[in-house]
């Protein structure tokens, strides 16, 4: 399949069309797990120390579902093993925040590029047991040549969801169907969130394969 050479150049594996279509397919197949894990995370976010593990568990959800791990469930975010990554994750987030901040200081675009280039680092740290710097380097390598596609893939999802949801909401409000409007708004949020998480799942699934070739 596609591979990464020693100079860091890569063959591309992503297309905007595939990001868009697969994000909706993955969301349809995994919405119960994604929604369940998100609710459990939200209900326990106030609990010190445990909230670190569950937050890392939400990133691990992306890794687990990208591998089609049938053992991963909504309650898997409570696995104690995720808390062992606390130091590495905090250090990695510090590096990412610093790099992105400096990038945004140079008129926004470098910050966006860095955020896309390093977007897979946390998943790689958890999945491949890398150090923070190794994860950043690996993320930079596998996203080489893919960043523009990733950006427009995300944009296409957001634009289509925004147009469809806004159109339906406008019709419901115009018809004064306020109860249905409330129900639809809640459901639309759930769907949109699940699709965005699913886009991360699909992208990591495709890009992580570059490390195996």
Coordinates of N, CA and C in Angstrom, one line a residue:
X1 N 0.8 -1.2 0.0 CA 0.0 0.0 0.0 C 0.9 1.2 0.0
X2 N 0.4 2.4 0.5 CA 1.1 3.6 0.4 C 2.2 3.6 1.5
X3 N 3.2 4.3 1.3 CA 4.3 4.3 2.3 C 5.0 5.6 2.5
X4 N 5.8 5.7 3.5 CA 6.6 6.9 3.8 C 8.0 6.6 3.6
X5 N 8.7 7.4 2.8 CA 10.1 7.2 2.5 C 11.0 7.9 3.6
X6 N 12.3 7.8 3.5 CA 13.2 8.3 4.5 C 13.3 9.8 4.4
X7 N 12.9 10.4 3.3 CA 13.0 11.9 3.2 C 11.7 12.5 3.8
X8 N 10.7 11.7 4.1 CA 9.5 12.2 4.7 C 8.4 12.5 3.7
X9 N 8.6 12.3 2.4 CA 7.6 12.5 1.4 C 6.7 11.2 1.4
X10 N 5.4 11.4 1.1 CA 4.5 10.3 1.2 C 3.6 10.2 0.0
X11 N 3.1 9.0 -0.2 CA 2.0 8.9 -1.2 C 0.7 9.2 -0.4
X12 N -0.2 9.8 -1.1 CA -1.5 10.2 -0.5 C -2.5 9.1 -0.4
X13 N -3.2 9.1 0.6 CA -4.3 8.0 0.8 C -5.7 8.6 1.0
X14 N -5.7 9.9 1.2 CA -7.0 10.5 1.5 C -7.6 11.3 0.3
X15 N -8.9 11.3 0.2 CA -9.6 12.2 -0.7 C -10.7 12.8 0.0
X16 N -11.1 14.0 -0.4 CA -12.2 14.7 0.2 C -13.5 13.9 0.2
X17 N -13.8 13.3 -1.0 CA -15.0 12.4 -1.1 C -15.0 11.3 -0.1
X18 N -13.9 10.6 0.0 CA -13.8 9.5 1.0 C -14.0 9.9 2.4
X19 N -13.3 11.0 2.8 CA -13.5 11.6 4.1 C -15.0 11.9 4.4
X20 N -15.6 12.5 3.4 CA -17.0 12.9 3.6 C -17.9 11.7 3.7
X21 N -17.8 10.8 2.8 CA -18.7 9.6 2.8 C -18.5 8.7 3.9
X22 N -17.2 8.4 4.2 CA -16.9 7.4 5.3 C -17.2 8.0 6.7
X23 N -17.1 9.3 6.8 CA -17.5 9.9 8.1 C -18.9 9.6 8.5
X24 N -19.8 9.7 7.5 CA -21.2 9.5 7.7 C -21.5 8.0 8.0
X25 N -20.8 7.1 7.2 CA -21.0 5.7 7.4 C -20.5 5.2 8.7
X26 N -19.3 5.7 9.2 CA -18.8 5.3 10.5 C -19.7 5.8 11.6
X27 N -20.2 7.0 11.4 CA -21.1 7.6 12.4 C -22.4 6.8 12.5
X28 N -22.9 6.3 11.4 CA -24.1 5.5 11.4 C -23.9 4.2 12.1
X29 N -22.7 3.6 12.0 CA -22.4 2.3 12.5 C -22.0 2.4 14.0
X30 N -21.5 3.5 14.4 CA -20.9 3.6 15.8 C -21.5 4.7 16.7
X31 N -22.7 5.2 16.3 CA -23.2 6.4 17.0 C -23.6 6.0 18.5
X32 N -23.9 4.8 18.7 CA -24.3 4.4 20.1 C -23.0 4.5 21.0
X33 N -21.9 4.0 20.5 CA -20.7 4.0 21.3 C -20.2 5.4 21.5
X34 N -20.2 6.2 20.4 CA -19.7 7.5 20.4 C -20.5 8.4 21.3
X35 N -21.8 8.3 21.2 CA -22.7 9.1 22.1 C -22.6 8.6 23.5
X36 N -22.6 7.3 23.7 CA -22.5 6.8 25.1 C -21.3 7.2 25.8
X37 N -20.1 7.1 25.1 CA -18.9 7.5 25.7 C -18.8 9.0 26.0
X38 N -19.4 9.8 25.1 CA -19.4 11.2 25.3 C -20.3 11.6 26.5
X39 N -21.4 11.0 26.7 CA -22.3 11.2 27.8 C -21.6 10.9 29.1
X40 N -20.9 9.7 29.1 CA -20.2 9.3 30.3 C -19.1 10.2 30.7
X41 N -18.4 10.7 29.6 CA -17.3 11.6 29.8 C -17.8 12.9 30.4
X42 N -18.9 13.4 29.9 CA -19.5 14.6 30.3 C -20.0 14.6 31.8
X43 N -20.6 13.4 32.1 CA -21.1 13.2 33.5 C -20.0 13.1 34.6
X44 N -18.8 12.7 34.1 CA -17.7 12.5 35.1 C -16.6 13.5 35.0
X45 N -16.7 14.5 34.1 CA -15.6 15.4 33.9 C -15.2 16.2 35.1
X46 N -16.1 16.3 36.1 CA -15.9 17.0 37.3 C -15.1 16.3 38.3
X47 N -14.8 15.0 38.1 CA -14.1 14.2 39.1 C -12.6 14.2 38.8
X48 N -11.8 14.8 39.8 CA -10.4 15.0 39.6 C -9.7 13.6 39.3
X49 N -8.7 13.7 38.5 CA -7.8 12.5 38.2 C -8.6 11.5 37.3
X50 N -9.8 11.1 37.7 CA -10.6 10.2 36.8 C -10.8 10.9 35.5
X51 N -11.1 12.3 35.5 CA -11.4 13.0 34.3 C -10.2 13.0 33.3
X52 N -9.0 12.9 33.8 CA -7.8 12.8 32.9 C -7.9 11.5 32.1
X53 N -8.1 10.4 32.8 CA -8.2 9.1 32.2 C -9.3 9.0 31.2
X54 N -10.5 9.6 31.5 CA -11.6 9.5 30.6 C -11.4 10.4 29.4
X55 N -10.7 11.5 29.6 CA -10.4 12.4 28.4 C -9.5 11.7 27.5
X56 N -8.4 11.0 28.0 CA -7.5 10.2 27.2 C -8.3 9.1 26.6
X57 N -9.3 8.5 27.3 CA -10.1 7.4 26.8 C -10.9 7.9 25.6
X58 N -11.3 9.1 25.5 CA -12.0 9.6 24.4 C -11.1 9.6 23.1
X59 N -9.9 10.0 23.3 CA -8.9 9.9 22.2 C -8.7 8.4 21.8
X60 N -8.6 7.5 22.9 CA -8.5 6.1 22.6 C -9.7 5.5 21.9
X61 N -10.8 6.1 22.0 CA -12.0 5.7 21.3 C -11.8 5.8 19.8
X62 N -11.2 6.9 19.4 CA -10.8 7.1 18.0 C -9.9 6.0 17.5
X63 N -8.9 5.7 18.3 CA -8.0 4.6 17.9 C -8.7 3.3 17.9
X64 N -9.5 3.0 18.9 CA -10.1 1.7 19.0 C -11.1 1.5 17.9
X65 N -11.9 2.5 17.5 CA -12.9 2.3 16.5 C -12.2 2.3 15.1
X66 N -11.1 3.0 15.0 CA -10.4 3.0 13.7 C -9.8 1.6 13.4
X67 N -9.6 0.8 14.5 CA -9.1 -0.6 14.3 C -10.2 -1.6 14.3
X68 N -11.5 -1.0 14.4 CA -12.7 -1.9 14.5 C -12.6 -2.9 15.6
X69 N -12.1 -2.3 16.8 CA -12.0 -3.1 18.0 C -13.4 -3.4 18.6
X70 N -13.8 -4.6 18.4 CA -15.2 -5.0 18.9 C -15.3 -5.0 20.4
X71 N -14.1 -5.0 21.1 CA -14.1 -5.0 22.6 C -14.3 -3.6 23.2
X72 N -14.1 -2.6 22.3 CA -14.2 -1.2 22.8 C -15.7 -0.8 22.9
X73 N -16.1 -0.4 24.1 CA -17.4 0.0 24.4 C -17.4 1.4 25.0
X74 N -18.6 2.0 25.2 CA -18.7 3.3 25.8 C -18.0 3.4 27.2
X75 N -18.0 2.3 27.9 CA -17.4 2.3 29.3 C -15.9 2.1 29.2
X76 N -15.4 1.8 28.1 CA -13.9 1.6 28.0 C -13.1 2.8 28.3
X77 N -13.7 4.0 28.2 CA -13.0 5.2 28.5 C -12.6 5.3 30.0
X78 N -13.2 4.4 30.8 CA -12.8 4.3 32.2 C -11.6 3.4 32.5
X79 N -11.1 2.8 31.5 CA -10.0 1.8 31.7 C -8.8 2.6 32.4
X80 N -8.3 2.0 33.5 CA -7.3 2.6 34.3 C -6.0 2.8 33.5
X81 N -5.8 1.9 32.5 CA -4.6 2.0 31.7 C -4.3 3.3 31.0
X82 N -5.4 4.1 30.7 CA -5.3 5.3 30.0 C -4.6 6.4 30.9
X83 N -4.8 6.3 32.2 CA -4.2 7.3 33.1 C -2.7 7.2 33.1
X84 N -2.1 6.1 32.7 CA -0.6 6.0 32.7 C 0.0 6.9 31.6
X85 N -0.8 7.3 30.7 CA -0.4 8.3 29.6 C -0.4 9.7 30.1
X86 N -0.9 10.0 31.3 CA -1.2 11.4 31.7 C 0.0 12.3 31.5
X87 N 1.2 11.9 32.0 CA 2.4 12.8 31.8 C 2.7 13.0 30.4
X88 N 2.8 12.0 29.6 CA 3.1 12.1 28.2 C 2.1 12.9 27.4
X89 N 0.8 12.8 27.7 CA -0.2 13.5 27.0 C -0.1 15.0 27.4
X90 N 0.1 15.3 28.7 CA 0.2 16.7 29.1 C 1.4 17.4 28.4
X91 N 2.5 16.6 28.3 CA 3.7 17.1 27.7 C 3.5 17.3 26.2
X92 N 2.8 16.4 25.6 CA 2.5 16.5 24.2 C 1.6 17.7 23.9
X93 N 0.5 17.8 24.7 CA -0.4 19.0 24.5 C 0.4 20.3 24.7
X94 N 1.3 20.3 25.6 CA 2.2 21.5 25.8 C 2.9 21.9 24.5
X95 N 3.6 20.9 23.9 CA 4.3 21.1 22.7 C 3.4 21.6 21.6
X96 N 2.2 20.9 21.4 CA 1.3 21.2 20.4 C 0.8 22.7 20.6
X97 N 0.4 23.0 21.8 CA -0.1 24.3 22.1 C 0.9 25.4 21.8
X98 N 2.2 25.1 22.2 CA 3.2 26.1 21.9 C 3.5 26.2 20.4
X99 N 3.6 25.1 19.7 CA 3.8 25.2 18.3 C 2.7 25.9 17.5
X100 N 1.4 25.6 17.9 CA 0.3 26.2 17.2 C 0.3 27.7 17.5
X101 N 0.6 28.1 18.8 CA 0.5 29.5 19.2 C 1.5 30.3 18.4
X102 N 2.7 29.7 18.2 CA 3.8 30.4 17.4 C 3.4 30.5 16.0
X103 N 2.7 29.4 15.5 CA 2.3 29.4 14.1 C 1.2 30.5 13.8
X104 N 0.3 30.6 14.8 CA -0.8 31.6 14.6 C -0.3 33.0 14.7
X105 N 0.9 33.2 15.4 CA 1.5 34.5 15.4 C 2.0 35.0 14.1
X106 N 2.3 34.0 13.2 CA 2.7 34.3 11.8 C 1.6 34.4 10.9
X107 N 0.5 35.1 11.2 CA -0.6 35.4 10.3 C -1.4 34.1 10.0
X108 N -1.8 33.4 11.1 CA -2.8 32.4 11.1 C -2.5 31.1 10.3
X109 N -2.1 31.2 9.0 CA -2.0 30.0 8.2 C -1.0 29.0 8.7
X110 N 0.2 29.4 9.2 CA 1.2 28.4 9.7 C 0.6 27.7 10.9
X111 N -0.3 28.4 11.7 CA -0.9 27.7 12.8 C -1.9 26.6 12.4
X112 N -2.6 26.9 11.3 CA -3.5 25.9 10.8 C -2.8 24.7 10.2
X113 N -1.7 25.0 9.5 CA -0.8 23.9 9.0 C -0.3 23.0 10.1
X114 N 0.2 23.6 11.2 CA 0.8 22.9 12.3 C -0.3 22.1 13.0
X115 N -1.5 22.7 13.1 CA -2.6 21.9 13.8 C -3.0 20.7 13.0
X116 N -2.9 20.8 11.7 CA -3.2 19.6 10.8 C -2.1 18.6 10.9
X117 N -0.9 19.1 10.8 CA 0.3 18.3 10.7 C 0.5 17.5 12.0
X118 N 0.1 18.0 13.1 CA 0.3 17.4 14.4 C -1.0 16.8 15.0
X119 N -2.1 16.8 14.2 CA -3.4 16.4 14.6 C -3.5 14.9 15.0
X120 N -2.6 14.1 14.5 CA -2.6 12.6 14.8 C -1.7 12.2 15.9
X121 N -1.0 13.2 16.5 CA 0.0 12.9 17.5 C -0.5 12.2 18.7
X122 N -1.6 12.6 19.3 CA -2.2 12.0 20.5 C -2.6 10.6 20.2
X123 N -3.2 10.4 19.1 CA -3.7 9.0 18.7 C -2.5 8.1 18.6
X124 N -1.4 8.6 17.9 CA -0.2 7.8 17.8 C 0.5 7.5 19.1
X125 N 0.5 8.5 20.0 CA 1.1 8.2 21.3 C 0.4 7.1 22.0
X126 N -0.9 7.1 22.0 CA -1.7 6.1 22.6 C -1.6 4.7 21.9
X127 N -1.7 4.8 20.6 CA -1.8 3.6 19.8 C -0.4 2.9 19.7
X128 N 0.6 3.6 19.4 CA 1.9 3.1 19.2 C 2.9 3.2 20.3
X129 N 2.4 3.8 21.5 CA 3.2 3.9 22.7 C 4.5 4.7 22.4
X130 N 4.3 5.8 21.7 CA 5.5 6.7 21.3 C 5.7 7.7 22.4
X131 N 6.9 8.3 22.4 CA 7.1 9.5 23.2 C 6.4 10.7 22.6
X132 N 6.3 11.8 23.3 CA 5.6 13.0 22.7 C 6.3 13.5 21.5
X133 N 7.7 13.5 21.5 CA 8.4 14.0 20.3 C 8.3 13.0 19.1
X134 N 8.3 11.7 19.5 CA 8.2 10.7 18.4 C 6.8 10.8 17.8
X135 N 5.8 11.0 18.6 CA 4.4 11.1 18.1 C 4.2 12.3 17.2
X136 N 4.8 13.5 17.6 CA 4.8 14.7 16.7 C 5.5 14.4 15.4
X137 N 6.7 13.8 15.5 CA 7.4 13.5 14.2 C 6.6 12.5 13.3
X138 N 6.0 11.5 13.9 CA 5.3 10.5 13.2 C 4.0 11.1 12.5
X139 N 3.3 12.0 13.3 CA 2.1 12.7 12.8 C 2.5 13.6 11.7
X140 N 3.6 14.3 11.8 CA 4.1 15.2 10.7 C 4.4 14.4 9.5
X141 N 4.9 13.2 9.6 CA 5.3 12.4 8.5 C 4.0 11.9 7.7
X142 N 3.1 11.3 8.5 CA 1.9 10.7 7.9 C 0.9 11.7 7.3
X143 N 1.0 12.9 7.8 CA 0.1 13.9 7.3 C 0.7 14.7 6.1
X144 N 2.0 14.4 5.8 CA 2.6 15.1 4.7 C 1.9 14.8 3.4
X145 N 1.5 15.8 2.7 CA 0.8 15.6 1.4 C -0.7 15.4 1.6
X146 N -1.2 15.4 2.9 CA -2.6 15.1 3.2 C -3.3 16.3 3.8
X147 N -2.6 17.3 4.2 CA -3.2 18.3 5.0 C -4.2 19.1 4.3
X148 N -4.0 19.4 3.0 CA -5.0 20.1 2.3 C -6.3 19.3 2.1
X149 N -6.1 18.0 1.9 CA -7.3 17.1 1.7 C -8.0 17.0 3.1
X150 N -7.3 16.9 4.2 CA -7.9 16.9 5.5 C -8.7 18.1 5.7
X151 N -8.1 19.3 5.4 CA -8.8 20.6 5.7 C -10.1 20.7 4.9
X152 N -10.1 20.4 3.6 CA -11.3 20.5 2.8 C -12.3 19.3 3.1
X153 N -11.8 18.2 3.6 CA -12.7 17.2 4.0 C -13.5 17.6 5.2
X154 N -12.8 18.2 6.2 CA -13.5 18.8 7.4 C -14.5 19.9 7.0
X155 N -14.0 20.8 6.1 CA -14.9 21.9 5.7 C -16.1 21.4 4.9
X156 N -16.0 20.4 4.1 CA -17.1 19.8 3.3 C -18.2 19.3 4.3
X157 N -17.7 18.6 5.3 CA -18.7 18.0 6.3 C -19.4 19.2 7.0
X158 N -18.7 20.1 7.5 CA -19.2 21.3 8.3 C -20.2 22.1 7.4
X159 N -19.8 22.3 6.1 CA -20.7 23.1 5.3 C -22.0 22.4 4.9
X160 N -21.9 21.1 4.6 CA -23.1 20.4 4.2 C -24.0 20.2 5.4
X161 N -23.5 19.9 6.6 CA -24.3 19.7 7.8 C -24.9 21.1 8.1
X162 N -24.1 22.1 8.0 CA -24.6 23.5 8.4 C -25.8 23.9 7.5
X163 N -25.6 23.7 6.2 CA -26.7 24.0 5.2 C -28.0 23.2 5.4
X164 N -27.8 21.9 5.6 CA -29.0 21.1 5.7 C -29.7 21.4 7.1
X165 N -28.9 21.5 8.1 CA -29.5 21.7 9.5 C -30.2 23.1 9.5
X166 N -29.5 24.1 9.0 CA -30.1 25.5 8.9 C -31.3 25.5 8.1
X167 N -31.4 24.9 7.0 CA -32.5 24.9 6.1 C -33.7 24.2 6.8
X168 N -33.5 23.1 7.5 CA -34.6 22.4 8.2 C -35.1 23.2 9.4
X169 N -34.2 23.8 10.1 CA -34.5 24.7 11.2 C -35.3 25.9 10.8
X170 N -34.9 26.5 9.7 CA -35.7 27.6 9.1 C -37.1 27.3 8.8
X171 N -37.3 26.1 8.2 CA -38.6 25.6 7.8 C -39.5 25.4 9.0
X172 N -38.9 24.7 10.0 CA -39.6 24.4 11.3 C -40.0 25.7 12.0
X173 N -39.1 26.7 12.1 CA -39.5 27.9 12.7 C -40.5 28.7 12.0
X174 N -40.4 28.7 10.7 CA -41.4 29.4 9.8 C -42.8 28.8 10.0
X175 N -42.8 27.5 10.2 CA -44.1 26.7 10.4 C -44.5 26.8 11.8
X176 N -43.7 27.4 12.7 CA -44.0 27.5 14.1 C -44.2 26.1 14.8
X177 N -43.4 25.2 14.3 CA -43.3 23.8 14.9 C -42.2 23.8 15.9
X178 N -42.4 24.5 17.0 CA -41.3 24.7 18.0 C -40.9 23.5 18.8
X179 N -41.9 22.6 19.0 CA -41.5 21.4 19.7 C -40.6 20.5 18.8
X180 N -41.0 20.3 17.6 CA -40.3 19.6 16.6 C -38.9 20.2 16.4
X181 N -38.9 21.6 16.4 CA -37.6 22.3 16.3 C -36.7 22.0 17.4
X182 N -37.2 21.9 18.6 CA -36.3 21.6 19.8 C -35.8 20.2 19.7
X183 N -36.6 19.2 19.3 CA -36.2 17.8 19.2 C -35.2 17.7 18.1
X184 N -35.5 18.3 17.0 CA -34.6 18.2 15.8 C -33.2 18.9 16.1
X185 N -33.2 20.0 16.8 CA -32.0 20.7 17.2 C -31.1 19.8 18.0
X186 N -31.7 19.1 19.0 CA -30.9 18.2 19.8 C -30.4 17.0 19.0
X187 N -31.2 16.4 18.2 CA -30.8 15.3 17.3 C -29.7 15.7 16.4
X188 N -29.8 16.9 15.8 CA -28.9 17.4 14.8 C -27.5 17.6 15.5
X189 N -27.5 18.1 16.7 CA -26.2 18.3 17.4 C -25.5 16.9 17.6
X190 N -26.3 15.9 18.0 CA -25.8 14.6 18.2 C -25.2 14.0 16.9
X191 N -25.9 14.2 15.9 CA -25.5 13.6 14.6 C -24.2 14.4 14.1
X192 N -24.2 15.7 14.2 CA -23.1 16.5 13.8 C -21.8 16.1 14.6
X193 N -22.0 16.0 15.9 CA -20.8 15.6 16.7 C -20.3 14.2 16.4
X194 N -21.2 13.3 16.2 CA -20.8 11.9 15.8 C -20.1 11.9 14.5
X195 N -20.6 12.6 13.5 CA -19.9 12.7 12.2 C -18.5 13.2 12.3
X196 N -18.3 14.3 13.1 CA -17.0 14.9 13.2 C -16.0 13.9 13.9
X197 N -16.5 13.2 15.0 CA -15.7 12.2 15.6 C -15.3 11.1 14.6
X198 N -16.3 10.7 13.8 CA -16.1 9.7 12.8 C -15.1 10.1 11.7
X199 N -15.1 11.4 11.4 CA -14.1 11.8 10.4 C -12.7 11.6 11.0
X200 N -12.5 11.9 12.3 CA -11.2 11.6 12.9 C -10.9 10.2 12.9
X201 N -11.9 9.3 13.1 CA -11.7 7.9 13.1 C -11.2 7.4 11.7
X202 N -11.9 7.9 10.7 CA -11.5 7.5 9.3 C -10.1 8.0 8.9
X203 N -9.9 9.2 9.2 CA -8.6 9.8 8.9 C -7.4 9.1 9.6
X204 N -7.6 8.8 10.9 CA -6.5 8.1 11.6 C -6.4 6.7 11.1
X205 N -7.4 6.0 10.7 CA -7.4 4.7 10.2 C -6.5 4.6 8.9
X206 N -6.8 5.6 8.0 CA -6.1 5.6 6.8 C -4.6 6.1 7.0
X207 N -4.4 7.1 7.7 CA -3.0 7.6 7.9 C -2.1 6.7 8.7
X208 N -2.7 6.1 9.7 CA -1.8 5.2 10.6 C -1.3 4.0 9.8
X209 N -1.9 3.7 8.7 CA -1.4 2.5 7.9 C -0.1 2.9 7.2
X210 N 0.2 4.2 7.1 CA 1.5 4.6 6.5 C 2.7 4.2 7.3
X211 N 2.4 4.0 8.6 CA 3.5 3.6 9.5 C 3.8 2.1 9.4
X212 N 2.9 1.4 8.8 CA 3.0 -0.1 8.8 C 3.6 -0.5 7.5
X213 N 4.0 0.4 6.6 CA 4.5 0.0 5.3 C 5.9 0.6 5.1

